[in-house]
């Protein structure tokens, strides 16, 4: 079960790089929808026993993160008639380099943090890296839709942090999904 969680976390990180390295807004939206889908499956991979509460968390996440928010973003780019991020504040290659540095920093910082038992080796570093990459997208892109994608990546990183406490405070994680 731990291997499937680790695979999902690696794929979450790769979707972050996908957002950092593309200029097409539809690709950014697809990547953030895929990231939401991967995050939705993560509670199933992390828990030992499934409960109706876990199933509700997964279904709520899928609906909000993978369907509703990407649909709203696609509608926004259709109405604004915008297709590409033409002039980012930092180029896409440099964004990928900074994203790689973010992952390295996240792993270095996570080794020094007092982690809760059962948090896993990748959960906290990937959460930190996702937050940093989301902040990077938010601050280096000029288009509002791409900045919203950055906010969603930030929220996904915070959601990952919440999963470290899901066993102790499940209601808190559920409320986070609904927000």
Coordinates of N, CA, C and O in Angstrom, one line a residue:
X1 N 0.8 -1.2 0.0 CA 0.0 0.0 0.0 C 0.9 1.3 0.0 O 0.5 2.3 -0.6
X2 N 2.0 1.2 0.7 CA 2.9 2.4 0.7 C 3.5 2.7 -0.7 O 3.7 3.8 -1.0
X3 N 3.7 1.6 -1.5 CA 4.3 1.9 -2.8 C 3.3 2.6 -3.7 O 3.7 3.5 -4.5
X4 N 2.0 2.3 -3.6 CA 1.0 3.1 -4.4 C 0.9 4.5 -3.9 O 0.7 5.4 -4.8
X5 N 1.0 4.8 -2.6 CA 1.0 6.2 -2.1 C 2.2 6.9 -2.6 O 2.1 8.1 -3.0
X6 N 3.4 6.2 -2.6 CA 4.6 6.9 -3.1 C 4.5 7.2 -4.6 O 4.9 8.3 -5.0
X7 N 3.9 6.3 -5.4 CA 3.7 6.5 -6.8 C 2.8 7.7 -7.0 O 3.1 8.6 -7.9
X8 N 1.7 7.8 -6.3 CA 0.8 8.9 -6.4 C 1.5 10.3 -6.1 O 1.3 11.3 -6.7
X9 N 2.4 10.2 -5.0 CA 3.1 11.5 -4.6 C 4.1 11.9 -5.7 O 4.2 13.1 -5.9
X10 N 4.8 10.9 -6.3 CA 5.7 11.3 -7.4 C 4.9 11.9 -8.6 O 5.4 12.9 -9.2
X11 N 3.8 11.3 -8.9 CA 3.0 11.8 -10.0 C 2.4 13.2 -9.7 O 2.3 14.1 -10.6
X12 N 2.1 13.5 -8.4 CA 1.7 14.8 -8.0 C 2.8 15.8 -8.3 O 2.6 16.9 -8.8
X13 N 4.0 15.4 -7.9 CA 5.2 16.3 -8.2 C 5.4 16.6 -9.7 O 5.6 17.7 -10.1
X14 N 5.2 15.5 -10.5 CA 5.4 15.7 -11.9 C 4.3 16.6 -12.5 O 4.6 17.3 -13.5
X15 N 3.1 16.5 -12.0 CA 2.1 17.4 -12.5 C 2.4 18.9 -12.2 O 2.1 19.8 -12.9
X16 N 3.1 19.1 -11.0 CA 3.6 20.4 -10.7 C 4.6 20.9 -11.7 O 4.5 22.1 -12.1
X17 N 5.5 20.0 -12.1 CA 6.5 20.4 -13.1 C 5.8 20.6 -14.5 O 6.2 21.5 -15.3
X18 N 4.7 19.9 -14.7 CA 4.0 20.1 -16.0 C 3.4 21.5 -16.0 O 3.4 22.2 -17.1
X19 N 2.8 22.0 -14.9 CA 2.3 23.3 -14.9 C 3.4 24.4 -15.0 O 3.3 25.4 -15.7
X20 N 4.5 24.1 -14.4 CA 5.7 25.1 -14.5 C 6.2 25.2 -15.9 O 6.7 26.2 -16.2
X21 N 6.2 24.1 -16.6 CA 6.9 24.1 -17.9 C 6.0 24.4 -19.1 O 6.6 24.3 -20.2
X22 N 4.8 24.7 -19.0 CA 3.9 24.9 -20.2 C 3.4 26.3 -20.3 O 3.1 26.9 -19.2
X23 N 3.2 26.7 -21.5 CA 2.6 28.0 -21.7 C 1.1 27.9 -22.0 O 0.4 28.9 -21.9
X24 N 0.6 26.8 -22.4 CA -0.8 26.6 -22.7 C -1.7 26.5 -21.5 O -1.4 25.6 -20.6
X25 N -2.7 27.3 -21.4 CA -3.5 27.3 -20.3 C -4.4 26.1 -20.1 O -4.6 25.6 -19.0
X26 N -4.8 25.5 -21.3 CA -5.6 24.2 -21.2 C -4.7 23.1 -20.6 O -5.2 22.3 -19.9
X27 N -3.4 23.1 -20.9 CA -2.6 22.1 -20.4 C -2.4 22.3 -18.9 O -2.4 21.3 -18.1
X28 N -2.3 23.5 -18.4 CA -2.2 23.8 -17.0 C -3.5 23.3 -16.3 O -3.4 22.8 -15.2
X29 N -4.6 23.6 -16.9 CA -5.9 23.2 -16.3 C -6.0 21.7 -16.2 O -6.4 21.1 -15.2
X30 N -5.6 21.0 -17.3 CA -5.6 19.5 -17.3 C -4.6 19.0 -16.2 O -4.9 18.0 -15.5
X31 N -3.5 19.6 -16.1 CA -2.5 19.1 -15.1 C -3.0 19.3 -13.7 O -2.9 18.4 -12.8
X32 N -3.7 20.4 -13.4 CA -4.2 20.7 -12.1 C -5.4 19.7 -11.8 O -5.6 19.3 -10.6
X33 N -6.2 19.4 -12.8 CA -7.2 18.4 -12.7 C -6.7 17.1 -12.4 O -7.2 16.3 -11.5
X34 N -5.6 16.7 -13.1 CA -5.0 15.4 -12.8 C -4.4 15.4 -11.4 O -4.5 14.4 -10.7
X35 N -3.8 16.5 -11.0 CA -3.2 16.5 -9.7 C -4.3 16.4 -8.6 O -4.1 15.7 -7.6
X36 N -5.5 17.0 -8.9 CA -6.6 16.8 -8.0 C -7.1 15.4 -7.9 O -7.4 14.9 -6.8
X37 N -7.1 14.7 -9.1 CA -7.5 13.3 -9.1 C -6.5 12.4 -8.3 O -6.9 11.6 -7.6
X38 N -5.2 12.7 -8.5 CA -4.2 11.9 -7.8 C -4.3 12.2 -6.3 O -4.2 11.2 -5.5
X39 N -4.6 13.4 -5.9 CA -4.7 13.7 -4.5 C -6.0 13.1 -3.9 O -6.0 12.7 -2.7
X40 N -7.0 13.0 -4.7 CA -8.2 12.3 -4.3 C -8.0 10.8 -4.0 O -8.6 10.3 -3.0
X41 N -7.2 10.2 -4.7 CA -6.9 8.8 -4.5 C -5.9 8.5 -3.4 O -5.9 7.4 -2.8
X42 N -5.2 9.6 -3.0 CA -4.2 9.4 -1.9 C -4.7 8.9 -0.6 O -4.1 8.1 0.1
X43 N -5.9 9.4 -0.1 CA -6.4 8.9 1.2 C -6.6 7.4 1.2 O -6.4 6.7 2.2
X44 N -7.1 6.9 0.0 CA -7.3 5.4 -0.1 C -6.0 4.7 0.0 O -5.9 3.6 0.6
X45 N -4.9 5.2 -0.6 CA -3.6 4.6 -0.5 C -2.9 4.7 0.8 O -2.1 3.8 1.2
X46 N -3.3 5.7 1.6 CA -2.6 5.9 2.9 C -3.3 5.2 4.1 O -2.6 4.9 5.0
X47 N -4.6 5.0 4.0 CA -5.3 4.4 5.1 C -5.2 2.9 5.1 O -5.2 2.3 4.0
X48 N -5.2 2.3 6.2 CA -5.2 0.9 6.4 C -6.6 0.3 6.1 O -6.7 -0.8 5.6
X49 N -7.6 1.0 6.6 CA -8.9 0.5 6.5 C -9.8 1.6 5.9 O -9.7 2.8 6.3
X50 N -10.6 1.2 5.0 CA -11.5 2.2 4.4 C -12.8 2.4 5.2 O -13.3 1.4 5.8
X51 N -13.3 3.6 5.2 CA -14.5 3.8 6.0 C -15.4 4.7 5.1 O -15.0 5.2 4.1
X52 N -16.7 4.8 5.5 CA -17.6 5.7 4.7 C -17.1 7.1 4.7 O -17.2 7.9 3.7
X53 N -16.4 7.5 5.8 CA -15.8 8.9 5.9 C -14.7 9.0 4.8 O -14.6 10.1 4.2
X54 N -13.9 8.0 4.7 CA -12.8 8.1 3.7 C -13.4 8.1 2.3 O -12.9 8.9 1.4
X55 N -14.4 7.3 2.0 CA -15.0 7.3 0.7 C -15.7 8.6 0.4 O -15.6 9.1 -0.7
X56 N -16.3 9.3 1.4 CA -16.9 10.6 1.2 C -15.8 11.6 0.9 O -16.0 12.5 0.0
X57 N -14.7 11.5 1.6 CA -13.5 12.4 1.4 C -13.0 12.3 -0.1 O -12.8 13.3 -0.8
X58 N -12.9 11.1 -0.5 CA -12.4 10.8 -1.9 C -13.4 11.3 -2.9 O -13.0 12.0 -3.9
X59 N -14.7 11.0 -2.8 CA -15.7 11.5 -3.7 C -15.8 13.0 -3.7 O -15.9 13.6 -4.8
X60 N -15.8 13.6 -2.6 CA -15.8 15.1 -2.5 C -14.6 15.7 -3.2 O -14.7 16.7 -3.9
X61 N -13.4 15.1 -3.0 CA -12.2 15.6 -3.6 C -12.3 15.5 -5.1 O -11.9 16.4 -5.8
X62 N -12.8 14.3 -5.6 CA -12.8 14.1 -7.0 C -13.8 15.2 -7.7 O -13.4 15.8 -8.7
X63 N -14.9 15.3 -7.0 CA -15.9 16.3 -7.6 C -15.4 17.7 -7.6 O -15.4 18.4 -8.7
X64 N -14.8 18.1 -6.5 CA -14.4 19.5 -6.4 C -13.1 19.8 -7.2 O -13.0 20.7 -8.0
X65 N -12.0 19.0 -6.9 CA -10.7 19.2 -7.4 C -10.5 18.8 -8.9 O -9.7 19.4 -9.6
X66 N -11.2 17.8 -9.3 CA -11.0 17.2 -10.7 C -12.1 17.6 -11.7 O -11.8 17.5 -12.9
X67 N -13.3 18.0 -11.2 CA -14.3 18.3 -12.1 C -14.8 19.7 -12.1 O -14.8 20.4 -13.1
X68 N -15.2 20.2 -10.9 CA -15.9 21.5 -10.8 C -14.9 22.6 -11.1 O -15.1 23.5 -12.0
X69 N -13.8 22.7 -10.4 CA -12.8 23.8 -10.5 C -12.2 23.8 -11.9 O -12.1 24.9 -12.5
X70 N -11.7 22.7 -12.5 CA -11.2 22.7 -13.9 C -12.3 23.2 -14.9 O -12.0 23.9 -15.8
X71 N -13.5 22.8 -14.7 CA -14.6 23.2 -15.6 C -14.8 24.7 -15.5 O -14.9 25.4 -16.5
X72 N -14.7 25.3 -14.3 CA -14.8 26.7 -14.1 C -13.6 27.4 -14.8 O -13.8 28.5 -15.4
X73 N -12.5 26.9 -14.7 CA -11.3 27.5 -15.3 C -11.4 27.4 -16.8 O -11.0 28.4 -17.5
X74 N -11.8 26.3 -17.4 CA -12.0 26.2 -18.8 C -13.0 27.2 -19.3 O -12.8 27.8 -20.4
X75 N -14.0 27.4 -18.6 CA -15.1 28.3 -18.9 C -14.5 29.8 -18.9 O -14.8 30.6 -19.8
X76 N -13.6 30.0 -17.9 CA -13.0 31.4 -17.8 C -12.1 31.6 -19.0 O -12.1 32.8 -19.5
X77 N -11.3 30.7 -19.4 CA -10.4 30.9 -20.6 C -11.2 31.0 -21.9 O -10.8 31.8 -22.8
X78 N -12.3 30.3 -21.9 CA -13.1 30.4 -23.1 C -13.8 31.8 -23.2 O -13.8 32.4 -24.3
X79 N -14.3 32.3 -22.1 CA -14.9 33.6 -22.1 C -13.9 34.8 -22.3 O -14.2 35.8 -22.9
X80 N -12.7 34.6 -21.7 CA -11.7 35.6 -21.8 C -10.9 35.5 -23.2 O -10.1 36.4 -23.5
X81 N -11.1 34.4 -23.9 CA -10.4 34.2 -25.2 C -8.9 34.3 -25.0 O -8.2 34.9 -25.8
X82 N -8.4 33.6 -24.0 CA -7.0 33.5 -23.8 C -6.6 32.1 -23.9 O -7.2 31.2 -23.3
X83 N -5.5 31.8 -24.6 CA -5.0 30.4 -24.8 C -3.6 30.2 -24.2 O -3.3 29.0 -23.8
X84 N -2.8 31.2 -24.1 CA -1.4 31.0 -23.7 C -1.0 32.0 -22.7 O -1.5 33.1 -22.6
X85 N 0.0 31.6 -21.9 CA 0.7 32.5 -21.0 C 1.9 33.0 -21.8 O 2.9 32.4 -22.0
X86 N 1.7 34.2 -22.4 CA 2.7 34.7 -23.4 C 3.9 35.3 -22.8 O 5.0 35.1 -23.2
X87 N 3.7 36.1 -21.7 CA 4.8 36.8 -21.1 C 4.9 36.6 -19.6 O 4.6 37.4 -18.8
X88 N 5.4 35.4 -19.3 CA 5.6 35.1 -17.8 C 6.7 36.0 -17.3 O 7.6 36.4 -18.0
X89 N 6.7 36.3 -16.0 CA 7.7 37.1 -15.4 C 9.1 36.4 -15.4 O 10.1 37.1 -15.4
X90 N 9.0 35.1 -15.3 CA 10.2 34.3 -15.3 C 9.9 33.2 -16.4 O 8.9 32.7 -16.5
X91 N 10.9 32.9 -17.3 CA 10.7 32.0 -18.4 C 10.4 30.6 -17.9 O 10.6 30.3 -16.7
X92 N 9.9 29.8 -18.8 CA 9.5 28.4 -18.4 C 10.7 27.5 -18.0 O 10.6 26.7 -17.1
X93 N 11.8 27.7 -18.7 CA 13.0 26.9 -18.4 C 13.5 27.3 -17.0 O 13.8 26.4 -16.2
X94 N 13.5 28.6 -16.7 CA 13.9 29.0 -15.3 C 12.9 28.5 -14.3 O 13.3 28.2 -13.1
X95 N 11.6 28.5 -14.6 CA 10.6 28.0 -13.7 C 10.9 26.6 -13.4 O 10.7 26.1 -12.2
X96 N 11.2 25.8 -14.4 CA 11.5 24.3 -14.1 C 12.8 24.2 -13.2 O 12.8 23.3 -12.4
X97 N 13.8 25.0 -13.5 CA 15.0 25.0 -12.6 C 14.6 25.3 -11.2 O 15.0 24.7 -10.2
X98 N 13.8 26.4 -11.0 CA 13.4 26.8 -9.7 C 12.5 25.7 -9.0 O 12.5 25.5 -7.8
X99 N 11.7 25.0 -9.8 CA 10.8 23.9 -9.3 C 11.7 22.8 -8.8 O 11.4 22.2 -7.8
X100 N 12.8 22.5 -9.6 CA 13.7 21.5 -9.1 C 14.4 21.9 -7.8 O 14.5 21.0 -6.9
X101 N 14.8 23.1 -7.7 CA 15.4 23.6 -6.5 C 14.3 23.5 -5.3 O 14.7 23.2 -4.2
X102 N 13.1 23.8 -5.6 CA 12.0 23.7 -4.6 C 11.9 22.3 -4.1 O 11.7 22.1 -2.9
X103 N 12.0 21.3 -5.0 CA 11.9 19.9 -4.5 C 13.1 19.6 -3.7 O 12.9 18.9 -2.6
X104 N 14.3 20.0 -4.1 CA 15.5 19.7 -3.3 C 15.4 20.4 -1.9 O 15.7 19.8 -0.9
X105 N 14.9 21.6 -1.9 CA 14.8 22.4 -0.6 C 13.7 21.7 0.3 O 13.9 21.5 1.5
X106 N 12.6 21.2 -0.3 CA 11.6 20.6 0.4 C 12.1 19.3 1.1 O 11.7 19.0 2.2
X107 N 12.9 18.5 0.4 CA 13.4 17.3 1.0 C 14.4 17.6 2.1 O 14.4 16.9 3.1
X108 N 15.2 18.7 1.9 CA 16.2 19.0 2.9 C 15.4 19.5 4.2 O 15.8 19.2 5.3
X109 N 14.4 20.4 4.0 CA 13.7 20.9 5.2 C 12.9 19.8 5.9 O 12.8 19.7 7.1
X110 N 12.3 18.9 5.1 CA 11.4 17.8 5.7 C 12.2 16.9 6.5 O 11.7 16.3 7.5
X111 N 13.5 16.7 6.2 CA 14.3 15.8 7.1 C 14.5 16.4 8.5 O 14.7 15.7 9.4
X112 N 14.4 17.7 8.6 CA 14.6 18.4 9.9 C 13.4 18.6 10.7 O 13.4 19.0 11.8
X113 N 12.2 18.4 10.1 CA 10.9 18.6 10.7 C 10.6 17.4 11.6 O 10.8 16.3 11.2
X114 N 10.0 17.7 12.8 CA 9.5 16.5 13.6 C 8.2 16.0 12.9 O 7.1 16.7 13.0
X115 N 8.2 14.9 12.3 CA 7.1 14.4 11.5 C 6.2 13.5 12.4 O 6.8 12.8 13.3
X116 N 4.9 13.5 12.2 CA 4.1 12.6 12.9 C 4.3 11.2 12.5 O 4.7 10.9 11.3
X117 N 4.1 10.2 13.4 CA 4.3 8.8 13.0 C 3.4 8.4 11.9 O 2.2 8.7 12.0
X118 N 3.9 7.7 11.0 CA 3.1 7.2 9.9 C 2.9 8.2 8.8 O 2.1 8.0 7.9
X119 N 3.7 9.3 8.8 CA 3.5 10.3 7.8 C 4.1 9.9 6.4 O 3.8 10.4 5.4
X120 N 5.1 9.0 6.5 CA 5.7 8.5 5.2 C 6.9 9.4 4.9 O 7.0 10.5 5.4
X121 N 7.7 8.9 4.1 CA 8.9 9.6 3.7 C 8.7 10.7 2.7 O 9.4 11.7 2.6
X122 N 7.7 10.5 1.8 CA 7.5 11.4 0.7 C 6.4 12.4 1.0 O 6.3 13.4 0.3
X123 N 5.5 12.2 1.9 CA 4.3 13.0 2.1 C 4.6 14.5 2.4 O 4.2 15.4 1.7
X124 N 5.4 14.7 3.4 CA 5.7 16.1 3.8 C 6.6 16.7 2.8 O 6.4 17.9 2.4
X125 N 7.7 16.1 2.2 CA 8.5 16.8 1.2 C 7.7 17.2 -0.1 O 7.8 18.2 -0.6
X126 N 6.8 16.3 -0.5 CA 6.0 16.6 -1.7 C 5.0 17.7 -1.3 O 4.7 18.5 -2.2
X127 N 4.4 17.7 -0.1 CA 3.5 18.8 0.3 C 4.3 20.1 0.2 O 3.8 21.1 -0.3
X128 N 5.5 20.2 0.8 CA 6.3 21.4 0.8 C 6.6 21.8 -0.7 O 6.5 23.0 -1.0
X129 N 7.0 20.9 -1.5 CA 7.4 21.2 -2.9 C 6.2 21.7 -3.6 O 6.3 22.6 -4.4
X130 N 5.0 21.1 -3.4 CA 3.8 21.5 -4.1 C 3.4 22.9 -3.7 O 3.0 23.7 -4.5
X131 N 3.5 23.2 -2.4 CA 3.3 24.6 -1.9 C 4.2 25.6 -2.6 O 3.8 26.6 -3.1
X132 N 5.5 25.3 -2.6 CA 6.5 26.2 -3.2 C 6.3 26.3 -4.7 O 6.3 27.5 -5.2
X133 N 6.0 25.2 -5.4 CA 5.7 25.3 -6.8 C 4.4 26.1 -7.1 O 4.4 26.9 -8.1
X134 N 3.4 26.0 -6.3 CA 2.2 26.8 -6.4 C 2.5 28.2 -6.2 O 2.0 29.1 -7.0
X135 N 3.3 28.5 -5.2 CA 3.6 29.9 -5.0 C 4.5 30.5 -6.1 O 4.3 31.6 -6.5
X136 N 5.3 29.7 -6.7 CA 6.1 30.0 -7.9 C 5.2 30.4 -9.1 O 5.4 31.4 -9.8
X137 N 4.3 29.5 -9.3 CA 3.3 29.8 -10.4 C 2.5 31.1 -10.2 O 2.3 31.9 -11.0
X138 N 2.1 31.2 -8.9 CA 1.3 32.4 -8.6 C 2.1 33.7 -8.8 O 1.5 34.7 -9.2
X139 N 3.3 33.7 -8.4 CA 4.1 34.9 -8.5 C 4.8 35.2 -9.8 O 5.2 36.3 -10.1
X140 N 5.0 34.2 -10.7 CA 5.7 34.4 -11.9 C 4.9 34.4 -13.1 O 5.4 34.6 -14.2
X141 N 3.6 34.2 -13.0 CA 2.8 34.2 -14.2 C 1.9 35.5 -14.2 O 1.5 36.0 -13.2
X142 N 1.6 36.0 -15.4 CA 0.9 37.2 -15.5 C -0.6 37.0 -15.7 O -1.4 37.9 -15.3
X143 N -1.0 36.0 -16.3 CA -2.5 35.7 -16.6 C -3.2 35.3 -15.3 O -2.7 34.5 -14.5
X144 N -4.4 35.8 -15.1 CA -5.1 35.6 -13.9 C -5.5 34.1 -13.8 O -5.5 33.5 -12.7
X145 N -5.8 33.4 -14.9 CA -6.2 32.0 -14.9 C -5.0 31.2 -14.4 O -5.2 30.2 -13.6
X146 N -3.8 31.5 -14.9 CA -2.6 30.7 -14.4 C -2.3 31.0 -12.9 O -1.9 30.1 -12.2
X147 N -2.6 32.2 -12.5 CA -2.4 32.5 -11.1 C -3.4 31.7 -10.2 O -3.1 31.2 -9.1
X148 N -4.6 31.5 -10.7 CA -5.6 30.7 -10.0 C -5.1 29.3 -10.0 O -5.3 28.6 -8.9
X149 N -4.5 28.8 -11.0 CA -3.9 27.4 -11.0 C -2.8 27.4 -9.9 O -2.7 26.4 -9.2
X150 N -2.0 28.5 -9.8 CA -1.1 28.5 -8.7 C -1.7 28.4 -7.3 O -1.2 27.7 -6.4
X151 N -2.8 29.1 -7.1 CA -3.6 29.0 -5.9 C -4.0 27.6 -5.6 O -4.0 27.1 -4.5
X152 N -4.5 27.0 -6.7 CA -5.0 25.6 -6.5 C -3.8 24.6 -6.2 O -4.0 23.7 -5.4
X153 N -2.7 24.9 -6.7 CA -1.5 24.1 -6.4 C -1.1 24.3 -4.9 O -0.8 23.4 -4.2
X154 N -1.2 25.6 -4.5 CA -0.9 25.9 -3.1 C -1.9 25.1 -2.2 O -1.5 24.5 -1.2
X155 N -3.1 25.1 -2.5 CA -4.2 24.5 -1.8 C -3.9 22.9 -1.8 O -4.1 22.3 -0.7
X156 N -3.5 22.4 -2.9 CA -3.2 21.0 -2.9 C -2.1 20.6 -2.0 O -2.1 19.6 -1.4
X157 N -1.1 21.5 -1.9 CA 0.0 21.2 -1.0 C -0.4 21.3 0.5 O 0.0 20.5 1.3
X158 N -1.3 22.2 0.8 CA -1.9 22.3 2.1 C -2.7 21.1 2.4 O -2.7 20.6 3.5
X159 N -3.4 20.6 1.4 CA -4.2 19.4 1.6 C -3.3 18.2 1.9 O -3.6 17.4 2.8
X160 N -2.2 18.1 1.2 CA -1.2 17.1 1.5 C -0.7 17.2 3.0 O -0.6 16.1 3.6
X161 N -0.4 18.4 3.4 CA 0.0 18.5 4.8 C -1.2 18.0 5.8 O -0.9 17.4 6.8
X162 N -2.4 18.3 5.4 CA -3.5 17.9 6.2 C -3.6 16.4 6.3 O -4.1 15.8 7.3
X163 N -3.2 15.7 5.2 CA -3.2 14.2 5.3 C -2.3 13.6 6.3 O -2.5 12.5 6.7
X164 N -1.3 14.4 6.7 CA -0.4 13.8 7.8 C -1.1 13.7 9.1 O -0.8 12.9 9.9
X165 N -2.2 14.5 9.2 CA -3.0 14.4 10.5 C -4.4 13.8 10.3 O -5.2 13.9 11.1
X166 N -4.6 13.2 9.1 CA -5.9 12.7 8.8 C -6.4 11.6 9.8 O -7.6 11.5 10.1
X167 N -5.5 10.8 10.3 CA -5.9 9.8 11.3 C -6.3 10.4 12.6 O -7.2 9.9 13.3
X168 N -5.7 11.5 13.0 CA -6.0 12.1 14.3 C -7.1 13.1 14.2 O -7.9 13.2 15.1
X169 N -7.2 13.8 13.1 CA -8.2 14.9 13.0 C -8.9 14.7 11.6 O -8.7 15.5 10.7
X170 N -9.7 13.7 11.4 CA -10.3 13.5 10.1 C -11.3 14.6 9.7 O -11.4 14.9 8.5
X171 N -12.0 15.1 10.7 CA -13.0 16.1 10.3 C -12.3 17.4 9.8 O -12.8 18.0 8.9
X172 N -11.1 17.7 10.3 CA -10.4 18.9 9.8 C -10.1 18.7 8.3 O -10.2 19.6 7.5
X173 N -9.6 17.5 7.9 CA -9.3 17.3 6.5 C -10.5 17.4 5.7 O -10.5 17.9 4.6
X174 N -11.6 16.8 6.1 CA -12.9 16.9 5.4 C -13.4 18.3 5.1 O -13.8 18.7 4.1
X175 N -13.3 19.1 6.2 CA -13.6 20.5 6.0 C -12.7 21.2 5.0 O -13.1 22.1 4.3
X176 N -11.4 20.9 5.1 CA -10.5 21.5 4.1 C -10.8 21.1 2.7 O -10.7 22.0 1.8
X177 N -11.3 19.9 2.4 CA -11.7 19.6 1.1 C -12.9 20.4 0.7 O -13.0 20.9 -0.5
X178 N -13.9 20.6 1.6 CA -15.1 21.4 1.2 C -14.8 22.8 1.0 O -15.4 23.5 0.2
X179 N -13.7 23.4 1.6 CA -13.4 24.8 1.4 C -12.8 24.9 0.0 O -12.9 25.9 -0.7

